[in-house]
Tab-separated table of C-alpha atoms in Angstrom:
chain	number	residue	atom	x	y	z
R	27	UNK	CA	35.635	-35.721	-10.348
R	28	UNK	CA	33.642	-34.198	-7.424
R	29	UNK	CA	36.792	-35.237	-4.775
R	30	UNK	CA	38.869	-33.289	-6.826
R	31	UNK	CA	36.543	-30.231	-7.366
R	32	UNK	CA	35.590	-29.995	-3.454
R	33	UNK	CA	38.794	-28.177	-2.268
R	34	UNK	CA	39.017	-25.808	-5.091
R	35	UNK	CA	36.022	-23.910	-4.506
R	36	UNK	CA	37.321	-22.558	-0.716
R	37	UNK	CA	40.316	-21.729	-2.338
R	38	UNK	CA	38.911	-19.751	-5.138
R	39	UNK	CA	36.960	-18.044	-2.325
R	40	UNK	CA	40.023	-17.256	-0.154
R	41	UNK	CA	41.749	-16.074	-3.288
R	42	UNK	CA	38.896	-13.418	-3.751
R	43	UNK	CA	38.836	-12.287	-0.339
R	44	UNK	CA	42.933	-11.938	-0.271
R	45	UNK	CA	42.500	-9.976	-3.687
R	46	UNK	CA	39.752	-7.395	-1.942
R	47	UNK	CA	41.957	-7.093	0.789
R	48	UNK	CA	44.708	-6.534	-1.027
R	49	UNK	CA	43.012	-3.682	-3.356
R	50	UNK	CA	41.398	-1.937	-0.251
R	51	UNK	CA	45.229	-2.220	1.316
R	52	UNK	CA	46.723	-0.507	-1.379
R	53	UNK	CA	44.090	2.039	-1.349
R	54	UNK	CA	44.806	2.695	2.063
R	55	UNK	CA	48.227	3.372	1.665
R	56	UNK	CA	48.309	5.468	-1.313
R	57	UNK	CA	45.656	7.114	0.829
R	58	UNK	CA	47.818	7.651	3.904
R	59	UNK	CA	50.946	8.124	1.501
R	60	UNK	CA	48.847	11.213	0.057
R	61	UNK	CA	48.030	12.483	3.313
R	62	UNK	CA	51.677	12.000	4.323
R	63	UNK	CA	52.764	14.250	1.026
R	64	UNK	CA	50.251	16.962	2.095
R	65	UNK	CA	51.506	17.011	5.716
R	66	UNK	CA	54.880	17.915	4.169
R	67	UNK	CA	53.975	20.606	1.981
R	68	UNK	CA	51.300	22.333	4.250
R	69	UNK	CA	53.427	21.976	7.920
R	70	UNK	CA	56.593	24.738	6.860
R	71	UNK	CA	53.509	26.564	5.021
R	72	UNK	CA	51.911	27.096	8.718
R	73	UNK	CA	55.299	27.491	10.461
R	74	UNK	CA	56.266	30.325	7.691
R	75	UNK	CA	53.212	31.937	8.285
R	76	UNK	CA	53.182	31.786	11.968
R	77	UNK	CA	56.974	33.251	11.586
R	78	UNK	CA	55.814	36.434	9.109
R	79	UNK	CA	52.538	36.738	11.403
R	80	UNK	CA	54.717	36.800	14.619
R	81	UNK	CA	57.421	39.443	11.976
R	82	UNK	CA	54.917	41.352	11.037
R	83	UNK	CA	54.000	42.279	15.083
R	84	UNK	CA	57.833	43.096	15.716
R	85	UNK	CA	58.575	45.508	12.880
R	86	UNK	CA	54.966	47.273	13.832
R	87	UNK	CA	57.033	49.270	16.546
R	88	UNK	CA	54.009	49.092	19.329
R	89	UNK	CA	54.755	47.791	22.785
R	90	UNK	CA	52.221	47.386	25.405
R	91	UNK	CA	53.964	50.497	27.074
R	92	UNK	CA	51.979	52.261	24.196
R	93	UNK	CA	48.701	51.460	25.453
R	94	UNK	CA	49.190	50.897	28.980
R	95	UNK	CA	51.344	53.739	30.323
R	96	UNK	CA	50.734	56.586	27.911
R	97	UNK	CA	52.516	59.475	26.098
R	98	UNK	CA	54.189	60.465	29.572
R	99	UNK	CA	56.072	56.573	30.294
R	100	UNK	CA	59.172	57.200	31.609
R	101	UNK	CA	62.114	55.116	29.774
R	102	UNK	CA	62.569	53.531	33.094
R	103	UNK	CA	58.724	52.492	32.910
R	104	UNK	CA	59.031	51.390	29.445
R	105	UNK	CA	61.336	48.955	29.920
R	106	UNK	CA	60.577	47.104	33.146
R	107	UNK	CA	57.133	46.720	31.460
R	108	UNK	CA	59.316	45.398	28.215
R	109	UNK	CA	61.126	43.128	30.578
R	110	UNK	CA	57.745	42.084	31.704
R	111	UNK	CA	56.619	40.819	28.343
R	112	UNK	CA	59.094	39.123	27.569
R	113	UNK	CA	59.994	42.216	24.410
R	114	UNK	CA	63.019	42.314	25.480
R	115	UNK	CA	65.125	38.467	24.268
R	116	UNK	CA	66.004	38.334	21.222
R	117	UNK	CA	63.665	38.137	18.250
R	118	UNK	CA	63.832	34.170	17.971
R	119	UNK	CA	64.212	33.717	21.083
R	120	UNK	CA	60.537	35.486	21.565
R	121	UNK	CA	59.289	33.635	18.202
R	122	UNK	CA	59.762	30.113	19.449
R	123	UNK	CA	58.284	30.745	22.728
R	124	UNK	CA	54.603	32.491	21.157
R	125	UNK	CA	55.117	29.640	18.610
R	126	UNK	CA	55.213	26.821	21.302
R	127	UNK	CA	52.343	28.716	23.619
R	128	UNK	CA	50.221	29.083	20.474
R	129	UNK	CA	50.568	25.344	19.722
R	130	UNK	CA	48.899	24.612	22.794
R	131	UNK	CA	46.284	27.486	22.276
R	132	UNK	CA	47.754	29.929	24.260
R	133	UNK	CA	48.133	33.188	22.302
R	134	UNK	CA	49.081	35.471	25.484
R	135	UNK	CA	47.497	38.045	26.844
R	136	UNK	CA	45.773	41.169	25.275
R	137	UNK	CA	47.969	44.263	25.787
R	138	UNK	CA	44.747	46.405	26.216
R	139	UNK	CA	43.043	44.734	29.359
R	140	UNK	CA	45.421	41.889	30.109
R	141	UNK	CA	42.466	39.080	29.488
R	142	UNK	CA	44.232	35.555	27.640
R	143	UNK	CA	43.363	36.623	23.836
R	144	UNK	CA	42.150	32.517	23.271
R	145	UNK	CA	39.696	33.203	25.870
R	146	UNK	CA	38.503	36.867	24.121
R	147	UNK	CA	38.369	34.452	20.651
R	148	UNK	CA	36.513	31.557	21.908
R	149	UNK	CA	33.099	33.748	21.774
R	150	UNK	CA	33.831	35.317	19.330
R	151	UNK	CA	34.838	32.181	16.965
R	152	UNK	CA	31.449	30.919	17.995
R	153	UNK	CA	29.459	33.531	16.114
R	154	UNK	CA	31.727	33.733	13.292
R	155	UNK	CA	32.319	29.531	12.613
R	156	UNK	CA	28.323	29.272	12.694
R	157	UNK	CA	27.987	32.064	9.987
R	158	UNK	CA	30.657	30.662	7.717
R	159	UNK	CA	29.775	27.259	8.267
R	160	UNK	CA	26.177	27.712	7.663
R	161	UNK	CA	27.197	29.725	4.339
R	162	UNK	CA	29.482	26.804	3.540
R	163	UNK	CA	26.688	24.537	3.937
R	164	UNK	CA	24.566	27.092	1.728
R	165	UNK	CA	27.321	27.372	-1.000
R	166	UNK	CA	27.740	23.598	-1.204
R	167	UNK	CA	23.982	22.241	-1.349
R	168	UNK	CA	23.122	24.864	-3.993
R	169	UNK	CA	26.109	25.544	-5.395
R	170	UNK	CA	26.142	21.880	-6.567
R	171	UNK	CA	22.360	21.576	-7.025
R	172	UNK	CA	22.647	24.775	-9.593
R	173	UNK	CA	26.048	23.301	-11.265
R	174	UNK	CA	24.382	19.552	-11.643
R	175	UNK	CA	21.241	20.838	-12.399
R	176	UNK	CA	23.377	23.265	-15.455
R	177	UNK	CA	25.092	20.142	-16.931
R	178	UNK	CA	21.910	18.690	-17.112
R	179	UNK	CA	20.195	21.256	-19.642
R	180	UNK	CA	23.532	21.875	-21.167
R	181	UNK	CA	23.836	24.229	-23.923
R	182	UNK	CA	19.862	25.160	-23.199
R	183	UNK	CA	17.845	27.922	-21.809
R	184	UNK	CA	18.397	26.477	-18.026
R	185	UNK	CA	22.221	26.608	-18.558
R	186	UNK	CA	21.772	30.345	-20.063
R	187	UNK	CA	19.887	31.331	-17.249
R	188	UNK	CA	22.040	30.183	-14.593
R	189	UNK	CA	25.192	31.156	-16.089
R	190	UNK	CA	23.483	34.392	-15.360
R	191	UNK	CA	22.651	33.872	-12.367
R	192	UNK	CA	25.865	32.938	-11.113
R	193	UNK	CA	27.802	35.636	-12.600
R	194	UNK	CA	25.405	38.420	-10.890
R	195	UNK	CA	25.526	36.571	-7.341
R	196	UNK	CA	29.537	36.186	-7.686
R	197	UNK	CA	29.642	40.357	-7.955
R	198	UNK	CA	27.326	41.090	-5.198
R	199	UNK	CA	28.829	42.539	-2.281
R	200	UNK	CA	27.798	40.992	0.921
R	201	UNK	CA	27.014	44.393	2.599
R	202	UNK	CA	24.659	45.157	-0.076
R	203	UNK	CA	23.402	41.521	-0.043
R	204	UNK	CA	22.953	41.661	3.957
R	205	UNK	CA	21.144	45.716	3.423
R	206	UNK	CA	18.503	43.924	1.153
R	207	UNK	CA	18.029	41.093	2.996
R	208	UNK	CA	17.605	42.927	6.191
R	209	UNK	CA	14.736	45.270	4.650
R	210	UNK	CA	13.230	42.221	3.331
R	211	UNK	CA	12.638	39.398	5.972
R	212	UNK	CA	13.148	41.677	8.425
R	213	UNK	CA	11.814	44.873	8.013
R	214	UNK	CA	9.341	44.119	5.362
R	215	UNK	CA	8.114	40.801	6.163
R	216	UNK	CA	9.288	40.797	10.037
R	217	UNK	CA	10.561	37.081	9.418
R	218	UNK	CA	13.753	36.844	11.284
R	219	UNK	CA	15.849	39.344	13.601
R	220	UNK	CA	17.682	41.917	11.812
R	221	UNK	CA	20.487	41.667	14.288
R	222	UNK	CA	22.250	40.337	17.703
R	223	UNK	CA	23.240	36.290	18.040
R	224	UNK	CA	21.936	33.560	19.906
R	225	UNK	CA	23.465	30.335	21.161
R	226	UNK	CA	22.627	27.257	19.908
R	227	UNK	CA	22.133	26.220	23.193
R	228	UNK	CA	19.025	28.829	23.723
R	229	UNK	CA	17.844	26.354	21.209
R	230	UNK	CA	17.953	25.380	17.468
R	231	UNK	CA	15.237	27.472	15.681
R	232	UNK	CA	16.257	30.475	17.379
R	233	UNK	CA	20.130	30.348	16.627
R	234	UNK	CA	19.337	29.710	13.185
R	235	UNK	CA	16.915	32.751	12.862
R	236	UNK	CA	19.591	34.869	14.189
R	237	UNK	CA	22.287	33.389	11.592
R	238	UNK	CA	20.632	32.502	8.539
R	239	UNK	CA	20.804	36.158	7.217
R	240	UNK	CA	23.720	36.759	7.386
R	241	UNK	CA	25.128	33.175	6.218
R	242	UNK	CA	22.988	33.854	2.840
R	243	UNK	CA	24.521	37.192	3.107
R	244	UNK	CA	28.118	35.504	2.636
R	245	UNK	CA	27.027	32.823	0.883
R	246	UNK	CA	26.391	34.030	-2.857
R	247	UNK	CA	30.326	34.063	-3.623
R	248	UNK	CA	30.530	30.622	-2.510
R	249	UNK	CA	27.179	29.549	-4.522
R	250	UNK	CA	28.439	30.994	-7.591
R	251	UNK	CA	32.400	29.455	-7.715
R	252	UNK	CA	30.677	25.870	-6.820
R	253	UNK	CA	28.307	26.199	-9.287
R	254	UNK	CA	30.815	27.430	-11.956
R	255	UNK	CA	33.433	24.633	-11.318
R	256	UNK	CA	30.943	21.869	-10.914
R	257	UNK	CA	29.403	22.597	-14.182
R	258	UNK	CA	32.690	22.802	-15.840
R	259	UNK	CA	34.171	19.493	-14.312
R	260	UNK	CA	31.402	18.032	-15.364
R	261	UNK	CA	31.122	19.042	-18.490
R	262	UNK	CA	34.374	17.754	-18.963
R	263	UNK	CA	34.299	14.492	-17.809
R	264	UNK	CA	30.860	13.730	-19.424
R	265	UNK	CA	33.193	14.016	-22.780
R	266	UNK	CA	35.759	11.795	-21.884
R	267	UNK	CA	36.154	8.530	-23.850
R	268	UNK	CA	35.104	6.292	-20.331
R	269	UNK	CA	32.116	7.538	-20.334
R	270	UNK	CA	31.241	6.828	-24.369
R	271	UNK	CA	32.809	3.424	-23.253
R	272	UNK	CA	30.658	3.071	-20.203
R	273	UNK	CA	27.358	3.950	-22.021
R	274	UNK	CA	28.034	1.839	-24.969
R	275	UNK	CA	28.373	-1.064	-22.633
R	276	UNK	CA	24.307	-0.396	-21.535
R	277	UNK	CA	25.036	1.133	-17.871
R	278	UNK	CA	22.415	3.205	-16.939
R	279	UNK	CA	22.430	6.983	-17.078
R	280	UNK	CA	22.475	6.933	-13.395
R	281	UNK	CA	25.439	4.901	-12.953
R	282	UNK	CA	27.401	6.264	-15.496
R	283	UNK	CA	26.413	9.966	-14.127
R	284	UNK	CA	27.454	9.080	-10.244
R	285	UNK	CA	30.294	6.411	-10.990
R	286	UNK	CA	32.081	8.140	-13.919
R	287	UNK	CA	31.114	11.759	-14.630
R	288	UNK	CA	30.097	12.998	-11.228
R	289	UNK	CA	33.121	10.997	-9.423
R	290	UNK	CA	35.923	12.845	-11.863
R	291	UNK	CA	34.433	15.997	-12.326
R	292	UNK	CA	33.557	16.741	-8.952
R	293	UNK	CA	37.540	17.453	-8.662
R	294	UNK	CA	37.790	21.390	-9.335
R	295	UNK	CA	34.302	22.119	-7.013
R	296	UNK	CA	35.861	20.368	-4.072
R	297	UNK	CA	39.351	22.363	-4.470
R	298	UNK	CA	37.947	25.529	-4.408
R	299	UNK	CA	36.205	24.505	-1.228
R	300	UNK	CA	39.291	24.542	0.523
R	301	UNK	CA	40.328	28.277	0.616
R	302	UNK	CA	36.334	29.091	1.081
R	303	UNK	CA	35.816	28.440	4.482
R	304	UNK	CA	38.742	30.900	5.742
R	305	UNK	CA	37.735	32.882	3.411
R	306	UNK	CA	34.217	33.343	5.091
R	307	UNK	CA	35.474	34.082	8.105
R	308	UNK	CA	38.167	37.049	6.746
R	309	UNK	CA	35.369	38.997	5.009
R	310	UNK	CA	32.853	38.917	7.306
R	311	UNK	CA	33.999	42.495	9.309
R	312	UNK	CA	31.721	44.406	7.120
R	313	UNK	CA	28.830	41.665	7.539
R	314	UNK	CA	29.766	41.085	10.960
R	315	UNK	CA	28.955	44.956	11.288
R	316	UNK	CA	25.604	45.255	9.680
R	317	UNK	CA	23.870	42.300	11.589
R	318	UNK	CA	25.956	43.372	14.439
R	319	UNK	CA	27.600	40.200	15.109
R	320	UNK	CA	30.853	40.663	17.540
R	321	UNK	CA	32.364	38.105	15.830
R	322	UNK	CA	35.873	36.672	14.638
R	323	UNK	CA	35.672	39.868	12.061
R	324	UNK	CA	34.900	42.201	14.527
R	325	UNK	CA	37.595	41.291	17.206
R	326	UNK	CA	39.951	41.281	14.446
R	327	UNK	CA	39.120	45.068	13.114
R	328	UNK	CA	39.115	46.931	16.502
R	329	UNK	CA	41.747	44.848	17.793
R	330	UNK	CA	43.973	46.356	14.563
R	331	UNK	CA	42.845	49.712	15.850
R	332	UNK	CA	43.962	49.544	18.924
R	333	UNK	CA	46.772	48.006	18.660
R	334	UNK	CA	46.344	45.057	20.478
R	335	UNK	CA	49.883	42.650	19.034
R	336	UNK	CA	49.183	39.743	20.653
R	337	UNK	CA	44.977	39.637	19.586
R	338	UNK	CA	46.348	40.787	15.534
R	339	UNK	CA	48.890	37.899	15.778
R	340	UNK	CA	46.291	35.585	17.217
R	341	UNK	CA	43.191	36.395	14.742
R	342	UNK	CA	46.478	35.988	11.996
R	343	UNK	CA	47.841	32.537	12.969
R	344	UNK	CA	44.233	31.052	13.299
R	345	UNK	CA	43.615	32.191	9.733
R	346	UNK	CA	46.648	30.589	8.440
R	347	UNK	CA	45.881	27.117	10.315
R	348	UNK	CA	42.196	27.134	8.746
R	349	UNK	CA	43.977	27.734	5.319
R	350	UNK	CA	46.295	24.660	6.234
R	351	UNK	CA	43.557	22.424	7.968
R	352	UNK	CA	40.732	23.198	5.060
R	353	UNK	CA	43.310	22.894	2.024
R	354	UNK	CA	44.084	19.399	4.179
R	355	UNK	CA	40.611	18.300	4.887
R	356	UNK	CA	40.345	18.851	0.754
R	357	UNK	CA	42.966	17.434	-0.504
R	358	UNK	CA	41.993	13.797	1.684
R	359	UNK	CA	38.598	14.066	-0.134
R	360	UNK	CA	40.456	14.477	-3.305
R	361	UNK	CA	42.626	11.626	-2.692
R	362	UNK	CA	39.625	9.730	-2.001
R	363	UNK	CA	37.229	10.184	-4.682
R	364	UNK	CA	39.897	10.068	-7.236
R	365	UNK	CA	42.813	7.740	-6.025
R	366	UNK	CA	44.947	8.681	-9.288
R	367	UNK	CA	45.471	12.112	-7.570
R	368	UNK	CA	47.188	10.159	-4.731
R	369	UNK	CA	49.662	8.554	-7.264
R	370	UNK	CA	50.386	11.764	-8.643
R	371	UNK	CA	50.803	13.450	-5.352
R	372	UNK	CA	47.737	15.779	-5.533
């Protein structure tokens, strides 16, 4: 009996480890067939806003003869400096060529002092990206800590009091926001800076002092949709007949909470991260202004004043790529936590 029991155990071993295998390979290419899906919806969502973005400069009417040579430009002048720019090929003909300089990173030069517009962005992205993504951070660590924390106590005094909560933060305008916090920990208390921006590389504590105010400032919008979703994804999936099944079979609260509820309710809290980010960085002008940041929000407001084409179309494009790269970024996570999205296509 034992000579004919010997072998089967390495096979029942090998037939284990070809069944994980197999699992984590299908995984990995719904996974990649998900990612593959998203690629093809979000690619002619870029290229048709990089064509309306590139549209929307064309029909504007402004030339750089506008701001270069003045009310008293000779035709003449107007149209060797046309020639110059390229203004003066066809419409697609111009499209495809900003289109194939901007996917290398070139976004041409600014009509108002000739400097490459990517190299007039780069500093100015800096300052903006570490305010949004600090708020991001903010809106996600709290915004789930308050949404968790409202599931918990649901239907209690906790859950009353931060439904409150959320739905005053979520109407607060970020000017006002930044106004108060200014007088507060800076004026008041004499905390942190009020204003200016300094570079992480002048050290940690002192480019976060310079950026936390105005990352809470943005944050509370953020805080307030996480928190909302969370708490109803959750709620939502802690009713679902798994999770009866789960706890009748004696798992622990824990396990059911972070294998079952938290994994297919976290769904609609993640999705609504992915038009947050960008949309951070759009409304910060105002808060850009009052902490006076010249940031991604700033460029973008005098460059629409003076306008400076080539900077607009630039500041426009980059918004639509964030849109496509965060919805992305999102939609992976999605396809990861819960692999039935995958199946269905997200």
């Amino acid at each position: 009996m034992t000579a004919t029991l010997t072998p089967a155990a390495p096979a029942a071993g090998r037939a284990k480890k070809d069944s994980r295998v197999s699992v984590v390979g299908l995984r990995m290419r719904r996974l990649l067939a998900a990612i593959g899906r998203i690629l093809t919806a979000l690619i002619p969502v870029f290229l048709l806003g990089s064509l309306f973005t590139y549209m929307l400069g064309a029909i504007s009417g402004l030339t750089p003869a506008y701001l270069q040579l003045g009310e008293g430009a000779t035709p003449a002048a107007i149209k060797a400096l046309d020639q110059q720019w390229g203004l003066n090929r066809p419409f697609f003909v111009q499209y495809f060529s900003w289109l194939g300089h901007v996917l290398t990173g070139n976004f041409g030069n600014s009509w108002v002092n000739n400097f490459p517009v990517s190299q007039l962005l780069a500093s100015r992205a800096i300052i903006s990206i570490s305010a949004a993504g600090v708020a991001l951070l903010l809106g996600v660590v709290f915004g789930f800590g308050i949404g968790a924390l409202a599931v918990r106590f649901q239907s209690t005094w906790v859950d009353r009091v931060i439904t409150v909560f959320t739905s005053t933060i979520s109407v607060l305008p970020p000017f006002i926001v930044g106004i108060l916090l200014i007088d507060v920990f800076a004026v008041w208390l004499r905390w942190l800076p009020s204003s200016g921006f300094m570079p992480l590389s002048a050290g940690f504590g002192s480019w976060l002092s310079h950026i936390i105010l105005p990352a809470i400032a943005l944050s509370f919008d953020t805080i307030a949709d996480v928190a909302r979703q969370l708490r109803v994804g959750l709620a939502t999936a802690s009713r679902q007949n798994y999770v009866t099944g789960a706890i009748v079979r004696g798992l622990s609260g824990r396990r059911v909470f972070f294998v079952h509820v938290l994994r297919n309710g976290i769904g609609p809290a993640v999705a609504i991260l992915g038009l947050k980010f960008p949309n951070l960085l759009g409304g910060a002008v105002v808060t850009e202004a009052i902490f006076q940041l010249s940031g991604y929000g700033q460029f973008a407001s005098q460059s629409a004043i003076k306008g400076d084409v080539p900077a607009v179309q630039a500041v426009l494009v980059i918004s639509v790529l964030l849109v496509v790269i965060f919805n992305l970024v999102v939609n992976v996570i999605l396809a990861r936590l819960i692999p039935s999205s995958a199946s269905r296509g997200l």
